[in-house]
PDB file of C-alpha atoms in Angstrom:
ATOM      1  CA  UNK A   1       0.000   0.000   0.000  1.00 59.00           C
ATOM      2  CA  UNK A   2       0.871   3.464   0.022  1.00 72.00           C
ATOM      3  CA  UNK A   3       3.634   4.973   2.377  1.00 84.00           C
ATOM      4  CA  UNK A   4       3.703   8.530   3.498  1.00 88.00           C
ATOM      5  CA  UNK A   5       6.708   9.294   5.480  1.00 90.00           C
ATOM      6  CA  UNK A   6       7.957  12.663   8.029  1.00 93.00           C
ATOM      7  CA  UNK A   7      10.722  13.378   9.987  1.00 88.00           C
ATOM      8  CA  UNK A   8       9.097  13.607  13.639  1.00 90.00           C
ATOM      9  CA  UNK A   9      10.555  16.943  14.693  1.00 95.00           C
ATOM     10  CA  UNK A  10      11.523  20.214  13.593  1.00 97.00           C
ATOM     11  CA  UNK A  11      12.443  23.497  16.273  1.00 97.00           C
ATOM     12  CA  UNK A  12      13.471  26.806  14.692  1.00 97.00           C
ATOM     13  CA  UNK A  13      13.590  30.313  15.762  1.00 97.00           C
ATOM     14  CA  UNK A  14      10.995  32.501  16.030  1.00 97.00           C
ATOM     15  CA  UNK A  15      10.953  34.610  12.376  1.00 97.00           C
ATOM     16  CA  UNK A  16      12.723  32.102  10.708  1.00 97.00           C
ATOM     17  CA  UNK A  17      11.745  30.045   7.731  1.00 97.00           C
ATOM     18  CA  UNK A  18      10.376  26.297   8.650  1.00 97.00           C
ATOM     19  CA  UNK A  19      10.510  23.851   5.647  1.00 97.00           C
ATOM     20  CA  UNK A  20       8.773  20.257   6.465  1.00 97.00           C
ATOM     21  CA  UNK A  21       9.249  17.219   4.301  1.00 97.00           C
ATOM     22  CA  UNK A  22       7.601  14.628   3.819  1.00 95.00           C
ATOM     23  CA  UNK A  23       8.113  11.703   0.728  1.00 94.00           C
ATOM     24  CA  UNK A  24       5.692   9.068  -0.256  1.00 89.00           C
ATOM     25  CA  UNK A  25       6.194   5.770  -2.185  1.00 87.00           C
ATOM     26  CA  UNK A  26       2.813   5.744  -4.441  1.00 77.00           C
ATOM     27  CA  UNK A  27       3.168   7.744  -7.937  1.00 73.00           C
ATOM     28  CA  UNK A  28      -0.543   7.699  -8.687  1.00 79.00           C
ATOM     29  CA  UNK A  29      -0.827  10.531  -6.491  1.00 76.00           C
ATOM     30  CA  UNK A  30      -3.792  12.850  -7.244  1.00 81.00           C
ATOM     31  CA  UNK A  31      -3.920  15.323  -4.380  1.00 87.00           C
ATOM     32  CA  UNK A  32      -1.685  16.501  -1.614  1.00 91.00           C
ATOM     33  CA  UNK A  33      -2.379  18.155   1.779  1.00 93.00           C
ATOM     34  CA  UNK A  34      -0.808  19.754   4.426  1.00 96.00           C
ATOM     35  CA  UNK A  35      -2.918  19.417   7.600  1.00 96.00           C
ATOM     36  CA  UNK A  36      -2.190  21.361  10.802  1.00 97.00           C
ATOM     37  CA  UNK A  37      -2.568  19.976  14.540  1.00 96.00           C
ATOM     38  CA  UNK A  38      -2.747  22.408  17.130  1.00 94.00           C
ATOM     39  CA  UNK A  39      -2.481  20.836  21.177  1.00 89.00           C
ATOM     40  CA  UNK A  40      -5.787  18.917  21.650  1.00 84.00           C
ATOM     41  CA  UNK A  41      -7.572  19.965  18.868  1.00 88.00           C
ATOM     42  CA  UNK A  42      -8.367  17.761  15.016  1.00 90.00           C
ATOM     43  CA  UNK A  43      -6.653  18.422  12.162  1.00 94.00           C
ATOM     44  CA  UNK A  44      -7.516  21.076   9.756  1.00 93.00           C
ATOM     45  CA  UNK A  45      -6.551  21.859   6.314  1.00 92.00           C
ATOM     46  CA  UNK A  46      -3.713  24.009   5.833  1.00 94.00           C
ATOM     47  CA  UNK A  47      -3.313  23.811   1.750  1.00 93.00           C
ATOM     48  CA  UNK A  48      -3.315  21.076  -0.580  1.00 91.00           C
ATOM     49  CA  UNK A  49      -1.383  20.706  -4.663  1.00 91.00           C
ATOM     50  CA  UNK A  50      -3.188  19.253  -7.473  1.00 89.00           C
ATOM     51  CA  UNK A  51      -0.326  16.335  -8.431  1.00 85.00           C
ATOM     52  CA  UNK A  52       0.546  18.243 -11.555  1.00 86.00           C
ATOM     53  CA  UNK A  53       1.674  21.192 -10.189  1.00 88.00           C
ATOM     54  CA  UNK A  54       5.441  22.367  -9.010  1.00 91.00           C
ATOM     55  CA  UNK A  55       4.778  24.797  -6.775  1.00 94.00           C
ATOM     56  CA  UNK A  56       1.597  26.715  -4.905  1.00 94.00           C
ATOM     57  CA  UNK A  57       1.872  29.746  -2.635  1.00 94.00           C
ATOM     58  CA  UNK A  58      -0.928  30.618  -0.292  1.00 91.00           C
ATOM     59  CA  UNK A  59       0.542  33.723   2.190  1.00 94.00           C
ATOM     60  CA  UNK A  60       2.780  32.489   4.437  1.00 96.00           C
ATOM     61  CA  UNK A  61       2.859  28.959   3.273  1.00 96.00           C
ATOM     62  CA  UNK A  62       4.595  27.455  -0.370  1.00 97.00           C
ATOM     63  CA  UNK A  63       4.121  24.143  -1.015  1.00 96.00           C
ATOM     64  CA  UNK A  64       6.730  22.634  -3.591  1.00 96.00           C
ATOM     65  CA  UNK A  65       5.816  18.751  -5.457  1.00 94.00           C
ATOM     66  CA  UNK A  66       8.455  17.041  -6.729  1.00 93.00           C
ATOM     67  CA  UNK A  67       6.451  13.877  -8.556  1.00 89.00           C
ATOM     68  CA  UNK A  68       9.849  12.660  -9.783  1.00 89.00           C
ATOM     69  CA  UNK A  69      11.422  12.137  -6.498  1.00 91.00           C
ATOM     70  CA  UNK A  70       8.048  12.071  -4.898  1.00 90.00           C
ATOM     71  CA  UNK A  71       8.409  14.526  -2.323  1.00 94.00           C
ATOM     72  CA  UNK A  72       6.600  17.067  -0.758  1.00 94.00           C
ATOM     73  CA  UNK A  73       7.616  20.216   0.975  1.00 96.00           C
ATOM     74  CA  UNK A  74       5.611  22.979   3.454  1.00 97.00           C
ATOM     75  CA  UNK A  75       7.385  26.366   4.104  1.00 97.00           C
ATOM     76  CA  UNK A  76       6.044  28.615   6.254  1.00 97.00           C
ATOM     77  CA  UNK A  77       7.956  31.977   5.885  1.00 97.00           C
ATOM     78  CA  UNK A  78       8.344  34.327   8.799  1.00 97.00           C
ATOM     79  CA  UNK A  79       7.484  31.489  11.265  1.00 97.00           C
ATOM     80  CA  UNK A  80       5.885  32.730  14.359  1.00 96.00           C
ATOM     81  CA  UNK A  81       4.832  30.810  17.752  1.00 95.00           C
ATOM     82  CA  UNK A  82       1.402  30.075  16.472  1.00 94.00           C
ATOM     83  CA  UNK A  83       2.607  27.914  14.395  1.00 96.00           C
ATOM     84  CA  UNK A  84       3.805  25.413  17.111  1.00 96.00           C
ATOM     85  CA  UNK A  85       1.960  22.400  15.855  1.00 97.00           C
ATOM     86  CA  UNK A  86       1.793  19.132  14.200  1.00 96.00           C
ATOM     87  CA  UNK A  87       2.144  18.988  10.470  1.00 97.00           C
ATOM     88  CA  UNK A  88       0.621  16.453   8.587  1.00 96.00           C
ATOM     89  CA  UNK A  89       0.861  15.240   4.993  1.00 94.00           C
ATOM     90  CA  UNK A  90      -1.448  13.649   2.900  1.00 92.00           C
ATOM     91  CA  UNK A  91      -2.027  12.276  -0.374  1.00 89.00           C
ATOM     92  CA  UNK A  92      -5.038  10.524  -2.180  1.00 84.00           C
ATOM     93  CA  UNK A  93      -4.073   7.825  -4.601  1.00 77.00           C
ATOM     94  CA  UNK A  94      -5.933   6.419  -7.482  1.00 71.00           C
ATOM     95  CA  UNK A  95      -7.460   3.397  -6.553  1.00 69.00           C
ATOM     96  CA  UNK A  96      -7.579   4.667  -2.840  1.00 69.00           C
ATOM     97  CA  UNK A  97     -11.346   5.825  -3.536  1.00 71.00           C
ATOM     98  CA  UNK A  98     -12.142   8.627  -1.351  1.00 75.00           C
ATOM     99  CA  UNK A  99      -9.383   7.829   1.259  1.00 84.00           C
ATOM    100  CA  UNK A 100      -6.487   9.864   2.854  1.00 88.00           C
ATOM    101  CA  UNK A 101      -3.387   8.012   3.746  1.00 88.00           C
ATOM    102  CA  UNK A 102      -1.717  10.380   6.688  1.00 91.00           C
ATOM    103  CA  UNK A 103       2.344  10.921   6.738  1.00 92.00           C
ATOM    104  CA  UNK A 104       3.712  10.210  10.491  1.00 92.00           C
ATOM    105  CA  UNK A 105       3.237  13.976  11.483  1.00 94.00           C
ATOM    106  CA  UNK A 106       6.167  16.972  11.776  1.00 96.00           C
ATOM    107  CA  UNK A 107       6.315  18.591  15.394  1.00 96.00           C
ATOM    108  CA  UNK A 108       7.088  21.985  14.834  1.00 97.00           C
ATOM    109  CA  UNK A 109       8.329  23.384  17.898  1.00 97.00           C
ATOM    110  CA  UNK A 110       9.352  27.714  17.081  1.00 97.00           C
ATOM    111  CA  UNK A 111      11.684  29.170  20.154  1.00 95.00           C
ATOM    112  CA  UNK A 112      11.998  32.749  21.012  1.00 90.00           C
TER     113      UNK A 112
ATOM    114  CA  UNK B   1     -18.463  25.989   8.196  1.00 69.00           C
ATOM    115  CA  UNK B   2     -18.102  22.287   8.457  1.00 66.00           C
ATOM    116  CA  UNK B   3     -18.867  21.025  11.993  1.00 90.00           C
ATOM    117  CA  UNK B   4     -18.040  17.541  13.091  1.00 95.00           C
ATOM    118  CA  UNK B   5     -18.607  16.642  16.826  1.00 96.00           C
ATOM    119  CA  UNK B   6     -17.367  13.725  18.801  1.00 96.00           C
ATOM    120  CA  UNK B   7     -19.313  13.164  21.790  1.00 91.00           C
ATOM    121  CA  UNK B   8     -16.736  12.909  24.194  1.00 92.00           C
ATOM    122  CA  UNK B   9     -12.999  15.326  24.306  1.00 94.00           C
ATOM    123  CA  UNK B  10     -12.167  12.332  27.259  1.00 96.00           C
ATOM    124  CA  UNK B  11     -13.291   9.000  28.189  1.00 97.00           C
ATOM    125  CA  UNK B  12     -11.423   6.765  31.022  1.00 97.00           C
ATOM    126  CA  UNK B  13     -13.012   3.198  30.864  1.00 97.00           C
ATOM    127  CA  UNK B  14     -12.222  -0.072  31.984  1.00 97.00           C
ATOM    128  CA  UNK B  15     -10.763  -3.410  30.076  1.00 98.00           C
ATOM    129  CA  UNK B  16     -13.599  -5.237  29.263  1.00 97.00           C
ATOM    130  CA  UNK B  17     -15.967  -2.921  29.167  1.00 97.00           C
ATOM    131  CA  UNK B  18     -18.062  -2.046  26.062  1.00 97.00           C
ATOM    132  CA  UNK B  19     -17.209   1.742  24.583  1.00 97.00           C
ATOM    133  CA  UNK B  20     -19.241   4.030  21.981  1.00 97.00           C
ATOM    134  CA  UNK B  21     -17.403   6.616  20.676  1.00 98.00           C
ATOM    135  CA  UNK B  22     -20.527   8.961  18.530  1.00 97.00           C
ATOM    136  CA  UNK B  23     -19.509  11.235  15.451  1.00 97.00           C
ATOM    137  CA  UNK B  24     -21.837  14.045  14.187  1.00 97.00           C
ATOM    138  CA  UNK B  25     -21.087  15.970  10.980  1.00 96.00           C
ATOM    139  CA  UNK B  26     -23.712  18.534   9.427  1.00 95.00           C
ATOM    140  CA  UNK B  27     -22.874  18.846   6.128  1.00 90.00           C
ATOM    141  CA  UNK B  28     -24.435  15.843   4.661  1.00 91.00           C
ATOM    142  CA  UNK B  29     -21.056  13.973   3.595  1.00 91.00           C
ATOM    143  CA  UNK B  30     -21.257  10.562   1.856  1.00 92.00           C
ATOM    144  CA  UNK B  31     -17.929   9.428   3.108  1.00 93.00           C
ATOM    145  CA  UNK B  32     -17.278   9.119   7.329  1.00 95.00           C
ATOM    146  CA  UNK B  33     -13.910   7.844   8.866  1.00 96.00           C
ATOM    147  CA  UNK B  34     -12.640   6.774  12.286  1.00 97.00           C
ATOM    148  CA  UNK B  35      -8.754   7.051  12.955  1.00 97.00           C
ATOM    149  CA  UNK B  36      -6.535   6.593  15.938  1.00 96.00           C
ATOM    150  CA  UNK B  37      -3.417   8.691  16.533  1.00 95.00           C
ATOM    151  CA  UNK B  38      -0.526   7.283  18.527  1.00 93.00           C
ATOM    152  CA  UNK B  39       3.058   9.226  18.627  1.00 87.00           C
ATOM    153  CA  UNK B  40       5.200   8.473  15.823  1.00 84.00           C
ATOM    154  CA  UNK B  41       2.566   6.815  13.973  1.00 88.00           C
ATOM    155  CA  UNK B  42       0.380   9.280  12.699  1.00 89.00           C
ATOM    156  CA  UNK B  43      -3.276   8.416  12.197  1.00 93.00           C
ATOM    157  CA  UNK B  44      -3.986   5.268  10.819  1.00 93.00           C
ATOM    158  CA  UNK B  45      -7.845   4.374   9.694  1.00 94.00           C
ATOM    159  CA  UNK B  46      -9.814   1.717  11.717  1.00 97.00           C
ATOM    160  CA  UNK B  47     -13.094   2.238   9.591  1.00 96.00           C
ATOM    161  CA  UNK B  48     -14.715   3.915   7.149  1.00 94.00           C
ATOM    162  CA  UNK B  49     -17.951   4.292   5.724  1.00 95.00           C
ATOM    163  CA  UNK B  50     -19.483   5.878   1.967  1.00 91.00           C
ATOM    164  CA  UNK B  51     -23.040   5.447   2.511  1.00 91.00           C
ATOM    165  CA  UNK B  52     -25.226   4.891   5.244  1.00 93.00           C
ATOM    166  CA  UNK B  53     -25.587   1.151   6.605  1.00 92.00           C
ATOM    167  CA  UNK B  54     -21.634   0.847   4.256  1.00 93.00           C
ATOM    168  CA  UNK B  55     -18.450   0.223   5.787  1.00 94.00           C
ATOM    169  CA  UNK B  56     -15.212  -0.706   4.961  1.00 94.00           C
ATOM    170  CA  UNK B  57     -12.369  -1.687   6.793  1.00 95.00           C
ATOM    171  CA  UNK B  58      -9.090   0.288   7.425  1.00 93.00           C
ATOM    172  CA  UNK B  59      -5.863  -0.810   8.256  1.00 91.00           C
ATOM    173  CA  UNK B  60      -5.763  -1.544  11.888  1.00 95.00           C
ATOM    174  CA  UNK B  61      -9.660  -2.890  12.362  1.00 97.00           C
ATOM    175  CA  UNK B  62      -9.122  -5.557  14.650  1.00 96.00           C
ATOM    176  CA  UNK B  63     -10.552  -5.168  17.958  1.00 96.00           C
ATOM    177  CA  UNK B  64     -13.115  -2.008  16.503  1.00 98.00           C
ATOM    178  CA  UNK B  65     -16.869  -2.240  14.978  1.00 97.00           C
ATOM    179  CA  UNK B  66     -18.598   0.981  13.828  1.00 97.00           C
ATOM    180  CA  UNK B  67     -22.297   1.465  13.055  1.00 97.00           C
ATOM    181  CA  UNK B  68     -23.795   3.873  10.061  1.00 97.00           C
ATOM    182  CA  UNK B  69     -27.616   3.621  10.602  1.00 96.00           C
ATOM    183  CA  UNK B  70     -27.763   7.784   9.350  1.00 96.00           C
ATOM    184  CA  UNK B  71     -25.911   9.529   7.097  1.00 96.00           C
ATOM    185  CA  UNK B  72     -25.057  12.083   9.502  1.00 97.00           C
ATOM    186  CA  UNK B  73     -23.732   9.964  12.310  1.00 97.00           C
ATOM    187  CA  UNK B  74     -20.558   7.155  12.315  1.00 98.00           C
ATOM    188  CA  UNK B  75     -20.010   5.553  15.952  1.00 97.00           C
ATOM    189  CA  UNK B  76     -17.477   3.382  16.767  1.00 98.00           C
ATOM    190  CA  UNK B  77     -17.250   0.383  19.018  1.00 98.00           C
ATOM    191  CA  UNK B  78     -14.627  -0.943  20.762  1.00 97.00           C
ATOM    192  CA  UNK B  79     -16.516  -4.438  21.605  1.00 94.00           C
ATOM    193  CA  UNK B  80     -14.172  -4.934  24.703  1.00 97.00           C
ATOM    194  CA  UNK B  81     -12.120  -2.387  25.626  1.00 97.00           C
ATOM    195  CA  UNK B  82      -7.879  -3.442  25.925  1.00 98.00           C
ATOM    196  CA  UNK B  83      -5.050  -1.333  27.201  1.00 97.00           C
ATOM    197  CA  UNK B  84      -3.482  -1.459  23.956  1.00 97.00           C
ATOM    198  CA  UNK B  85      -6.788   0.614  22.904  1.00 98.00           C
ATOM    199  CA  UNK B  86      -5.622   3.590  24.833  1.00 98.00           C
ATOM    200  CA  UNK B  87      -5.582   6.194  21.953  1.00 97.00           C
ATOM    201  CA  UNK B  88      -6.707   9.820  20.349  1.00 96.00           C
ATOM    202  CA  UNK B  89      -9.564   8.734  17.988  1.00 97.00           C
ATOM    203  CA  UNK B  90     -10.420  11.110  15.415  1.00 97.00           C
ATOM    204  CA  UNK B  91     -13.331  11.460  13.068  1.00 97.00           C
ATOM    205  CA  UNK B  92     -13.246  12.970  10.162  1.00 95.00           C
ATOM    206  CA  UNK B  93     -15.935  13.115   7.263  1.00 94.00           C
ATOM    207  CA  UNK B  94     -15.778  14.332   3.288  1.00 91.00           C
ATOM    208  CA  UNK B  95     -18.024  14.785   0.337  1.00 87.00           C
ATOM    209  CA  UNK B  96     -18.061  12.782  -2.945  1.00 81.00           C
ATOM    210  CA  UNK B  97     -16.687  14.255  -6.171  1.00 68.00           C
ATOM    211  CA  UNK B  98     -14.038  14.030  -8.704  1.00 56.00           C
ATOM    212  CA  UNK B  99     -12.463  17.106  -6.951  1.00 57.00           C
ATOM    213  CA  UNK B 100      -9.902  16.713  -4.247  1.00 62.00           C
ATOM    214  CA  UNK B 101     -11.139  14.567  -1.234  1.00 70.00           C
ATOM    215  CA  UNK B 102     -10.626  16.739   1.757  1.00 84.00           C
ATOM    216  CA  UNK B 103     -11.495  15.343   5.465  1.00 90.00           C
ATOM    217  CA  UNK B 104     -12.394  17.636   7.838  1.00 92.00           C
ATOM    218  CA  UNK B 105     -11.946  16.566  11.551  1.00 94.00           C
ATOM    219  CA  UNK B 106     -13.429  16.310  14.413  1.00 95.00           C
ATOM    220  CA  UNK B 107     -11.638  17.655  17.525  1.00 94.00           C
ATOM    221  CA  UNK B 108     -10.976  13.963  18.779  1.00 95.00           C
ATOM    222  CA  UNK B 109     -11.583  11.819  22.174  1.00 96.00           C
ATOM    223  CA  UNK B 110      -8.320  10.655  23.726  1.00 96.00           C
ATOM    224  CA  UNK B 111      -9.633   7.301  25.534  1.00 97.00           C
ATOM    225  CA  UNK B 112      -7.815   5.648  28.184  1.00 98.00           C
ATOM    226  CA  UNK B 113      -8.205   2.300  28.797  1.00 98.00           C
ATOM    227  CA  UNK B 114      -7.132   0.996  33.180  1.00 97.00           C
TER     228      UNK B 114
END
């Protein structure tokens, strides 16, 4: 089945730029997400690529798709302590129907 | 806006014991889903359900029965309640189309099973 994998952890500096990575083994990707996780609380939808695009910018956040390598990238410019969270990728694969599969989840911890 | 409710933010029950976990979404979604989230595993789905009375099993459905008798509402049973069981559960819901299949959430139970 498919595989959607994170690195558990990230910390950076308050202001600084966060990139989270995430890599999945399944090429018939059709969509991507980004999902965000704040302390006790679901997961909502941050932004989500089409699978034939590069690259889509929403504000803060720029989400970059590599299909050939088949990796996936959030960056969050100007990162502030709001956006302490869990980050979660996503993809829906053909032949996955109407299901998610979830990556492992990114803590993003910011300092001062 | 979307709204899905779980019945319960917390739920401490016993091993053996019988547990309901109730999921209410308002938007009239075809598709419902139960996950459980454990550190450094992400979410993995138990169940899921497209239509009302359907469901479909997940990847970790062992031990878990849910129950789709409206479209509005997914519950999910844990038949007998195990330590191992001890877990966020999260529901989530989404529409049909041939548009992108975003699940929107439900602000989870964390069960603990003593």
């Amino acid at each position: 089945g498919e595989d959607v994998e994170q690195s558990l952890f990230l910390s950076v500096r308050e202001g600084d730029s966060s990139v989270i990575n995430c890599t999945y083994t399944d090429s018939s990707s059709t969509y991507l997400y980004w999902y965000k996780q704040e302390p006790g609380a679901g997961l909502q939808l941050l932004t989500y690529i089409f699978s034939n695009m590069d690259m889509k910018q929403d504000q803060r956040l720029t989400v970059l798709l590599n299909k050939k390598d088949k990796h996936l990238s959030l960056r969050i410019a100007d990162t502030q302590t709001g956006d302490s969270a869990i980050y979660f990728c996503a993809g829906s694969f053909t032949g996955g129907g109407n299901k998610l599969t979830f990556g492992t989840g990114t803590q993003l911890k910011v300092e001062l | 806006d979307v709204k899905v409710t779980q019945s319960s933010r917390y739920l401490v029950k016993r091993t053996g014991e019988k547990v309901f976990l109730e999921c209410v979404q308002d938007m009239d979604h075809e598709n419902m889903f139960w996950y459980r989230q454990d550190p450094g595993l992400g979410l993995r789905l138990i169940y899921f359900s497209y239509d009302v009375k359907m469901k479909e099993k997940g990847d970790i459905p062992e031990g878990y029965s849910v129950s789709r008798e409206k479209k509005e509402r997914f519950s999910l049973i844990l038949e007998s309640a195990s330590t191992n069981q001890t877990s966020m559960y999260l529901c989530a819901s989404s529409p049909t189309g041939t548009g992108g299949y975003e699940q929107y959430f439900g602000p989870g139970t964390r069960l603990t099973v003593t």
